[in-house]
Coordinates of N, CA and C and ligand atoms in Angstrom, one line a residue:
M1 N 55.2 -6.1 -10.3 CA 53.4 -6.4 -10.7 C 52.5 -5.5 -10.9
M2 N 53.3 -4.7 -9.2 CA 52.0 -4.1 -8.8 C 52.6 -2.4 -9.3
A3 N 53.2 -2.3 -9.4 CA 53.7 -1.2 -9.8 C 53.8 -1.3 -12.0
A4 N 54.0 -1.7 -12.2 CA 53.5 -1.7 -13.3 C 51.9 -1.1 -13.8
R5 N 51.3 -2.0 -12.5 CA 49.7 -2.0 -13.4 C 49.6 -0.4 -12.1
W6 N 49.9 0.0 -11.3 CA 50.2 1.7 -10.4 C 49.9 2.1 -12.0
G7 N 51.4 2.7 -12.6 CA 51.9 3.0 -13.8 C 50.5 3.1 -14.8
R8 N 49.4 2.3 -15.3 CA 49.0 2.5 -15.9 C 47.5 3.7 -15.0
L9 N 47.5 3.4 -13.8 CA 46.6 3.8 -13.2 C 47.3 5.6 -12.9
Q10 N 48.3 5.5 -13.0 CA 49.5 7.8 -13.1 C 48.5 8.5 -13.9
G11 N 47.8 9.1 -13.8 CA 47.4 10.3 -14.7 C 45.8 10.0 -14.9
K12 N 45.1 9.2 -14.3 CA 43.7 8.5 -14.5 C 43.2 8.7 -12.8
E13 N 43.9 9.4 -11.4 CA 42.8 9.5 -10.5 C 42.0 10.1 -10.2
D14 N 42.1 11.0 -11.2 CA 41.4 11.7 -10.6 C 39.4 11.2 -11.4
D15 N 39.7 11.2 -12.4 CA 38.2 10.1 -12.7 C 38.2 9.2 -11.9
L16 N 39.3 8.8 -11.8 CA 38.7 7.3 -10.4 C 38.3 7.2 -9.3
V17 N 38.8 8.6 -8.5 CA 38.2 9.2 -7.5 C 37.1 9.4 -8.0
T18 N 36.8 10.2 -8.2 CA 35.4 11.1 -9.3 C 33.9 9.5 -9.4
D19 N 34.9 8.2 -9.9 CA 34.2 7.3 -10.2 C 34.0 6.1 -8.8
L20 N 34.3 6.6 -7.6 CA 34.5 5.8 -6.9 C 33.3 6.8 -5.8
K21 N 33.8 7.6 -5.8 CA 32.7 9.1 -4.8 C 31.1 9.1 -5.8
E22 N 31.2 9.6 -7.0 CA 30.1 9.6 -7.7 C 29.6 8.1 -8.1
T23 N 30.1 6.6 -8.1 CA 29.2 5.6 -9.4 C 29.1 4.7 -7.9
T24 N 28.6 3.3 -7.7 CA 28.6 2.5 -7.1 C 28.9 1.1 -7.9
L25 N 29.7 1.9 -9.3 CA 30.5 -0.2 -9.6 C 31.3 0.2 -8.9
S26 N 31.7 -1.9 -8.7 CA 32.3 -2.6 -7.7 C 34.2 -2.0 -8.9
F27 N 34.9 -2.5 -7.4 CA 36.1 -2.1 -7.8 C 36.4 -3.2 -8.8
K28 N 35.4 -4.6 -8.8 CA 36.2 -5.2 -10.4 C 35.8 -4.2 -11.8
K29 N 34.9 -3.6 -11.7 CA 34.3 -3.2 -13.1 C 35.2 -1.9 -13.3
L30 N 35.2 -0.9 -12.0 CA 36.4 0.2 -12.2 C 38.0 -0.2 -12.0
G31 N 37.8 -1.4 -12.2 CA 39.0 -2.5 -12.5 C 39.5 -2.1 -13.9
R32 N 38.9 -3.0 -14.4 CA 38.6 -3.2 -15.9 C 38.4 -1.5 -16.0
R33 N 38.1 -0.8 -16.3 CA 37.7 0.5 -16.7 C 39.1 1.1 -16.7
Y34 N 40.1 0.9 -15.4 CA 40.4 2.2 -15.2 C 42.5 1.0 -15.9
G35 N 42.0 -0.8 -15.9 CA 43.2 -1.7 -16.7 C 44.2 -1.6 -15.6
V36 N 43.6 -1.6 -14.0 CA 44.4 -2.9 -13.0 C 43.5 -3.3 -12.1
S37 N 44.1 -4.0 -11.3 CA 43.0 -5.1 -10.5 C 42.3 -4.4 -9.9
R38 N 41.0 -5.7 -9.8 CA 40.1 -5.0 -8.6 C 41.4 -5.0 -7.4
Q39 N 42.4 -5.3 -6.7 CA 42.7 -4.7 -5.2 C 43.5 -3.4 -5.3
A40 N 43.9 -2.9 -6.5 CA 44.3 -1.6 -6.6 C 43.5 -0.8 -6.2
V41 N 42.1 -0.7 -6.9 CA 41.4 0.7 -6.9 C 40.9 0.2 -5.2
Y42 N 40.9 -0.9 -4.6 CA 40.3 -0.9 -2.9 C 41.5 -0.2 -2.5
G43 N 42.7 -1.1 -2.8 CA 44.2 0.1 -2.2 C 43.8 1.2 -2.6
F44 N 43.7 2.0 -3.6 CA 43.4 3.1 -3.9 C 42.5 3.6 -3.1
S45 N 41.5 3.0 -3.5 CA 40.1 3.9 -2.8 C 40.2 4.2 -1.2
K46 N 40.5 3.0 -0.5 CA 41.4 3.2 1.0 C 42.5 4.5 1.8
R47 N 43.0 4.3 0.5 CA 44.7 5.7 0.7 C 43.7 5.9 0.6
Q48 N 43.3 6.6 -0.7 CA 42.7 7.6 -0.5 C 40.7 8.1 0.6
G49 N 41.0 6.9 1.5 CA 39.6 8.0 2.6 C 38.8 7.6 1.7
I50 N 38.5 7.0 0.9 CA 37.3 7.7 -0.2 C 35.9 6.7 0.1
K51 N 34.5 7.1 0.7 CA 33.2 6.9 1.2 C 32.6 6.5 0.2
R52 N 32.3 5.3 -0.4 CA 31.5 5.5 -1.8 C 30.0 5.4 -0.8
P53 N 29.5 5.0 -1.8 CA 28.1 5.5 -1.8 C 27.5 4.5 -1.7
L54 N 25.9 4.6 -1.2 CA 25.6 3.2 -1.2 C 24.5 2.9 -1.9
K55 N 24.6 1.6 -2.3 CA 23.9 0.6 -3.4 C 22.4 1.3 -3.1
P56 N 21.8 1.5 -4.0 CA 20.5 1.8 -3.8 C 19.9 0.3 -3.9
R57 N 19.2 -0.7 -2.8 CA 18.5 -1.7 -2.5 C 17.6 -1.4 -3.8
G58 N 17.3 -3.3 -4.1 CA 15.6 -2.6 -4.8 C 14.8 -3.4 -4.4
H59 N 13.2 -2.6 -4.4 CA 12.7 -3.4 -3.3 C 12.2 -4.6 -2.9
Q60 N 11.5 -5.2 -2.0 CA 12.0 -7.0 -1.5 C 10.3 -6.5 -1.0
I61 N 10.1 -6.8 -1.6 CA 8.3 -7.6 -0.7 C 8.8 -8.3 0.6
E62 N 9.1 -9.0 0.2 CA 9.6 -10.5 1.2 C 10.0 -9.5 2.7
E63 N 11.3 -7.8 2.0 CA 11.6 -7.6 3.4 C 11.0 -6.5 3.7
C64 N 10.0 -6.1 3.2 CA 9.2 -4.2 2.7 C 8.5 -4.9 4.6
R65 N 8.9 -3.8 5.2 CA 7.6 -4.7 6.1 C 6.3 -3.6 6.0
L66 N 6.3 -2.3 4.7 CA 5.1 -1.5 4.4 C 4.3 -2.8 3.4
C67 N 4.6 -3.1 2.9 CA 4.1 -4.2 2.0 C 3.7 -5.2 3.4
Q68 N 4.7 -5.9 4.2 CA 4.4 -7.2 4.3 C 2.8 -7.1 5.7
T69 N 3.2 -5.5 6.2 CA 1.9 -5.3 6.7 C 0.4 -5.3 6.0
M70 N 0.3 -4.3 5.2 CA -0.5 -4.5 3.6 C -1.0 -5.9 3.3
I71 N 0.4 -7.1 3.3 CA -0.2 -8.2 3.4 C -1.2 -8.8 3.7
Q72 N -0.9 -8.7 5.5 CA -1.3 -9.4 6.4 C -3.1 -8.5 6.9
L73 N -2.9 -7.2 5.9 CA -4.3 -6.8 6.3 C -5.1 -6.8 4.8
S74 N -4.8 -7.4 3.9 CA -5.0 -8.0 2.8 C -6.1 -9.7 3.6
K75 N -5.2 -10.4 4.1 CA -6.2 -11.4 4.2 C -7.4 -11.7 4.7
K76 N -7.5 -10.4 5.9 CA -8.7 -10.5 7.1 C -9.8 -10.8 6.2
P77 N -10.9 -10.5 7.3 CA -12.4 -10.7 6.1 C -13.1 -8.9 5.7
H78 N -13.7 -9.8 4.7 CA -14.0 -7.7 4.7 C -12.5 -7.1 3.9
R79 N -11.5 -7.3 4.1 CA -10.5 -6.7 3.7 C -10.3 -5.6 3.1
E80 N -11.7 -5.4 1.4 CA -11.7 -4.4 0.8 C -12.7 -3.3 1.5
F81 N -13.2 -3.0 2.5 CA -14.1 -2.2 3.6 C -12.7 -1.7 4.5
I82 N -11.6 -2.3 4.7 CA -10.3 -1.4 5.3 C -10.5 -0.3 5.0
S83 N -10.5 0.6 4.9 CA -9.9 1.9 4.1 C -8.8 2.1 3.7
S84 N -8.9 3.7 2.8 CA -6.5 3.4 2.5 C -6.4 4.5 3.4
K85 N -7.2 4.9 4.4 CA -6.7 5.6 5.2 C -6.0 5.2 6.5
T86 N -7.1 4.0 7.4 CA -6.3 3.4 8.3 C -5.3 2.2 7.6
I87 N -5.3 1.6 6.3 CA -4.0 0.7 5.9 C -2.8 1.9 6.2
R88 N -3.0 2.8 5.0 CA -1.7 3.9 5.4 C -2.0 4.0 7.6
K89 N -2.1 4.4 8.0 CA -1.7 4.3 9.4 C -1.4 3.3 9.8
R90 N -1.7 2.0 10.1 CA -1.3 0.7 10.4 C 0.0 0.4 9.7
T91 N -0.3 0.9 7.7 CA 1.8 0.6 7.2 C 2.7 1.3 8.2
G92 N 2.4 2.4 9.0 CA 3.3 4.1 9.3 C 3.9 4.1 7.9
A93 N 2.9 4.7 6.4 CA 3.5 5.4 5.6 C 2.6 6.6 5.6
K94 N 4.7 7.5 5.5 CA 4.0 9.3 6.2 C 3.4 9.7 4.7
S95 N 3.6 9.2 3.8 CA 2.9 10.2 2.8 C 2.3 9.3 2.1
K96 N 1.4 10.0 1.2 CA -0.2 9.0 0.1 C 1.1 8.6 -0.5
G97 N 1.9 8.7 -1.7 CA 2.5 8.9 -2.6 C 3.5 7.1 -2.3
K98 N 4.3 6.5 -1.0 CA 5.0 6.3 -1.1 C 3.6 4.8 -1.0
Y99 N 2.3 5.4 0.3 CA 2.2 4.2 0.4 C 1.4 3.7 -0.9
L100 N 1.4 4.2 -1.7 CA 0.3 4.2 -3.0 C 1.7 3.4 -3.5
Y101 N 2.8 3.2 -4.0 CA 3.9 3.5 -5.0 C 4.2 1.5 -4.2
H102 N 4.0 1.3 -2.6 CA 4.1 0.0 -2.4 C 2.5 -0.6 -2.7
L103 N 1.8 -0.1 -2.8 CA 0.4 -0.6 -2.7 C 0.2 -1.2 -4.4
R104 N 0.3 -0.8 -4.9 CA 0.0 -0.6 -7.1 C 1.4 -1.8 -7.3
I105 N 2.5 -2.1 -6.2 CA 3.5 -3.1 -6.9 C 3.0 -4.6 -6.3
L106 N 2.1 -4.5 -5.0 CA 1.5 -5.7 -4.4 C -0.3 -6.5 -5.6
R107 N -0.7 -4.7 -5.7 CA -1.3 -5.5 -6.8 C -1.5 -5.9 -8.2
D108 N -0.3 -5.6 -9.1 CA 1.2 -6.2 -9.3 C 1.1 -6.9 -9.8
R109 N 1.0 -7.3 -8.5 CA 1.3 -9.1 -8.6 C 0.4 -9.9 -8.6
G110 N -0.5 -9.8 -7.8 CA -1.7 -10.0 -7.6 C -1.7 -10.3 -6.0
L111 N -1.3 -10.0 -5.1 CA -0.9 -10.0 -3.7 C -1.4 -10.2 -3.0
V112 N -1.9 -8.6 -3.6 CA -3.5 -8.2 -2.7 C -4.8 -7.9 -3.7
D113 N -6.1 -7.9 -3.8 CA -7.0 -8.0 -4.4 C -7.2 -6.3 -5.6
E114 N -8.0 -7.0 -6.1 CA -8.1 -5.0 -7.1 C -8.5 -3.9 -5.5
K115 N -10.1 -4.3 -5.4 CA -10.7 -3.2 -4.2 C -10.4 -3.6 -2.6
F116 N -9.2 -3.7 -2.5 CA -7.7 -4.0 -1.8 C -7.3 -2.1 -1.2
G117 N -7.5 -1.7 0.0 CA -6.8 -0.3 -0.1 C -7.5 0.6 -1.3
R118 N -9.1 0.0 -1.8 CA -10.1 1.3 -3.1 C -10.4 2.2 -1.7
L119 N -10.8 1.5 -1.0 CA -12.2 2.0 0.2 C -11.8 3.4 0.5
H120 N -12.4 4.6 0.4 CA -11.2 6.1 0.9 C -12.3 6.6 1.8
S121 N -13.5 6.6 2.8 CA -14.8 7.0 3.9 C -14.6 6.3 4.7
K122 N -13.4 7.2 5.7 CA -13.5 6.9 7.2 C -15.3 6.1 7.6
R123 N -16.3 6.8 7.1 CA -17.0 6.4 7.7 C -17.9 5.6 7.2
A124 N -18.0 4.7 5.3 CA -17.7 3.9 6.0 C -17.3 2.3 6.4
E125 N -16.7 3.0 6.1 CA -14.9 2.0 7.2 C -16.2 1.6 8.3
K126 N -15.9 2.8 9.2 CA -17.3 2.8 10.4 C -18.7 1.8 10.3
A127 N -19.5 2.2 9.4 CA -20.5 1.8 8.9 C -20.8 -0.1 8.4
Y128 N -19.8 0.5 7.8 CA -19.6 -2.1 7.0 C -18.7 -2.6 9.0
A129 N -18.4 -1.4 9.4 CA -17.2 -3.1 10.3 C -18.6 -2.6 11.5
I130 N -20.1 -2.0 11.8 CA -20.8 -2.4 12.4 C -21.8 -3.3 11.6
Y131 N -22.0 -2.8 10.6 CA -23.0 -4.0 9.8 C -22.7 -5.2 9.6
F132 N -21.1 -5.9 9.4 CA -20.9 -7.0 9.5 C -21.1 -7.6 11.2
T133 N -20.8 -6.4 11.6 CA -20.7 -7.5 12.7 C -22.0 -7.3 14.6
K134 N -22.7 -6.4 13.9 CA -23.9 -6.4 14.5 C -25.3 -6.6 14.0
R135 N -25.9 -7.1 14.7 CA -27.8 -7.2 13.6 C -28.5 -5.9 14.4
L136 N -27.7 -5.2 13.1 CA -28.2 -3.8 13.2 C -29.4 -3.9 12.3
P137 N -30.7 -3.2 12.4 CA -31.2 -2.8 11.1 C -29.8 -1.8 10.3
I138 N -29.7 -1.3 9.4 CA -29.0 -0.5 8.2 C -29.2 1.0 8.6
R139 N -30.3 1.8 8.9 CA -30.7 3.1 9.4 C -30.4 2.7 10.8
T140 N -31.0 2.1 11.3 CA -29.4 2.6 12.9 C -28.2 2.8 13.0
I141 N -28.2 1.7 11.7 CA -25.9 1.8 11.8 C -25.9 3.3 11.2
G142 N -26.4 3.4 9.9 CA -26.3 4.6 9.4 C -26.3 6.2 10.7
R143 N -28.1 5.6 11.2 CA -27.8 6.9 11.8 C -25.9 7.4 12.8
K144 N -26.1 6.3 13.7 CA -24.7 6.4 14.6 C -23.2 6.8 14.4
V145 N -23.5 6.3 12.4 CA -22.0 6.5 12.2 C -22.0 8.3 10.8
G146 N -23.6 8.7 11.0 CA -24.3 9.9 10.7 C -24.2 9.8 8.7
Y147 N -24.8 8.1 8.4 CA -25.1 8.6 7.5 C -26.8 8.7 7.3
K148 N -26.9 9.4 6.0 CA -28.8 9.8 6.1 C -29.0 8.6 5.0
N149 N -28.2 7.9 4.3 CA -29.0 7.1 3.8 C -27.6 5.8 3.6
F150 N -27.8 5.5 4.5 CA -26.5 4.0 4.7 C -27.0 3.4 3.6
Q151 N -28.3 2.6 2.7 CA -28.4 2.0 2.5 C -28.3 2.3 1.3
S152 N -28.2 3.4 0.4 CA -28.0 3.7 -0.4 C -26.6 3.5 -1.2
V153 N -25.5 3.6 0.2 CA -24.0 3.1 0.0 C -23.7 2.0 -0.7
I154 N -24.2 1.4 -0.3 CA -24.4 -0.1 0.6 C -25.2 -0.9 -1.3
R155 N -26.1 -0.2 -1.8 CA -26.3 -0.4 -3.3 C -25.9 0.2 -4.0
K156 N -25.3 1.6 -4.2 CA -23.1 1.7 -4.6 C -22.9 0.7 -4.7
H157 N -22.3 0.5 -3.7 CA -20.9 -0.8 -3.8 C -21.0 -1.7 -4.4
R158 N -22.9 -2.0 -4.8 CA -23.2 -3.5 -5.1 C -23.0 -3.8 -6.4
E159 N -23.5 -1.1 -6.8 CA -23.4 -2.4 -8.2 C -22.0 -2.2 -8.8
L160 N -20.8 -1.2 -8.3 CA -19.9 -1.4 -8.4 C -18.9 -2.8 -8.0
G161 N -19.8 -3.6 -7.6 CA -19.4 -4.8 -8.0 C -18.6 -5.4 -6.5
W162 N -18.9 -4.1 -5.5 CA -18.1 -4.8 -4.1 C -19.3 -6.1 -3.6
N163 N -18.3 -7.0 -2.4 CA -19.5 -8.2 -1.5 C -19.9 -7.3 -0.7
V164 N -20.8 -6.9 -1.2 CA -21.7 -6.9 0.6 C -22.7 -7.7 0.7
P165 N -22.4 -8.6 1.7 CA -23.1 -9.7 2.3 C -24.5 -9.5 2.5
P166 N -25.5 -10.0 2.6 CA -27.1 -9.7 3.3 C -26.7 -9.1 4.9
S167 N -27.7 -8.1 4.9 CA -27.3 -7.4 6.1 C -27.8 -9.3 7.6
L168 N -26.4 -8.9 8.8 CA -26.9 -9.8 9.7 C -28.6 -9.9 10.6
Y169 N -29.6 -8.1 9.7 CA -30.5 -8.7 10.8 C -31.2 -8.8 9.9
V170 N -31.9 -9.2 10.6 CA -34.2 -10.0 9.8 C -34.5 -8.9 10.7
Y171 N -35.3 -8.9 9.5 CA -36.4 -7.7 8.6 C -37.1 -8.6 9.3
D172 N -37.6 -8.8 9.9 CA -40.0 -9.6 10.5 C -40.5 -8.9 9.1
G173 N -41.9 -9.5 9.9 CA -43.2 -8.8 8.8 C -43.5 -7.9 8.8
R174 N -43.5 -7.7 10.3 CA -43.4 -5.7 11.1 C -42.5 -4.6 10.7
E175 N -41.3 -4.9 10.0 CA -40.6 -3.9 10.4 C -40.4 -3.7 7.9
K176 N -41.3 -4.7 7.4 CA -40.8 -4.5 6.4 C -42.0 -4.1 5.7
S177 N -43.0 -4.3 6.2 CA -44.1 -2.9 6.1 C -44.2 -1.9 6.8
R178 N -43.3 -2.0 7.7 CA -43.0 -0.5 8.2 C -42.1 -0.1 7.4
I179 N -41.2 -0.5 6.9 CA -40.3 0.1 5.6 C -41.3 0.4 4.7
Q180 N -42.1 -0.4 3.6 CA -42.8 -0.3 2.6 C -43.7 1.3 2.5
S181 N -44.6 1.0 3.8 CA -45.1 2.1 3.9 C -44.7 3.5 3.5
E182 N -43.1 3.0 4.6 CA -42.7 4.5 4.5 C -41.7 5.0 3.3
I183 N -42.1 4.1 2.6 CA -41.4 4.7 1.0 C -42.4 5.0 0.2
Q184 N -43.5 4.7 0.4 CA -45.0 5.1 0.0 C -45.5 6.2 0.3
R185 N -45.3 6.8 1.9 CA -45.2 7.7 1.8 C -44.4 8.9 1.3
R186 N -43.1 8.6 1.1 CA -42.3 9.5 0.4 C -42.7 10.0 -0.7
K187 N -43.2 8.6 -1.6 CA -43.6 8.2 -2.8 C -44.7 9.6 -3.3
R188 N -45.2 9.1 -1.8 CA -46.1 10.3 -2.2 C -45.7 12.3 -2.2
R189 N -45.1 12.2 -1.2 CA -45.3 13.8 -1.4 C -44.1 14.5 -2.1
Ligands
ZN201 ZN1 6.9 -2.4 -0.4

């Protein structure tokens, strides 16, 4: 019986070697193609000492360390204010392309929200980190990170639909009037 099967393979060995070396088709499928059994193809492959190429594995979010890190980060409060640079660093994604590839998959599946990974400024990230945790005037925060006008950055983000909560710093009456008079002074200039 084996002889008969081998008989059919005769003259096609070179093609089979090529298929074994260059495709990831299973022994069963190759057997069907060449009219021999799966075992016959397997035995042939072993005897020829052929190293088969690895099947490319599909991307599995559950098993992807990069995706899992991003999902974890996207659960943090104020996640949309984590800069893309920081996210990339945390995930260990070497290239920007790789980072974006995984991020897009997660966005498409709705596993991270639309704004996650869209903040690109490291300075804005720094400023917001202070803004969310410290009771400081916006001007002071701006000065700390090197923004001339952090207030206008906040305003722009709000206009774009970012969820920027009110400042922790409570402006008392005196502070308010100081700001008012400064605005007036600027207008006069
Ligand atoms: Zn991934």
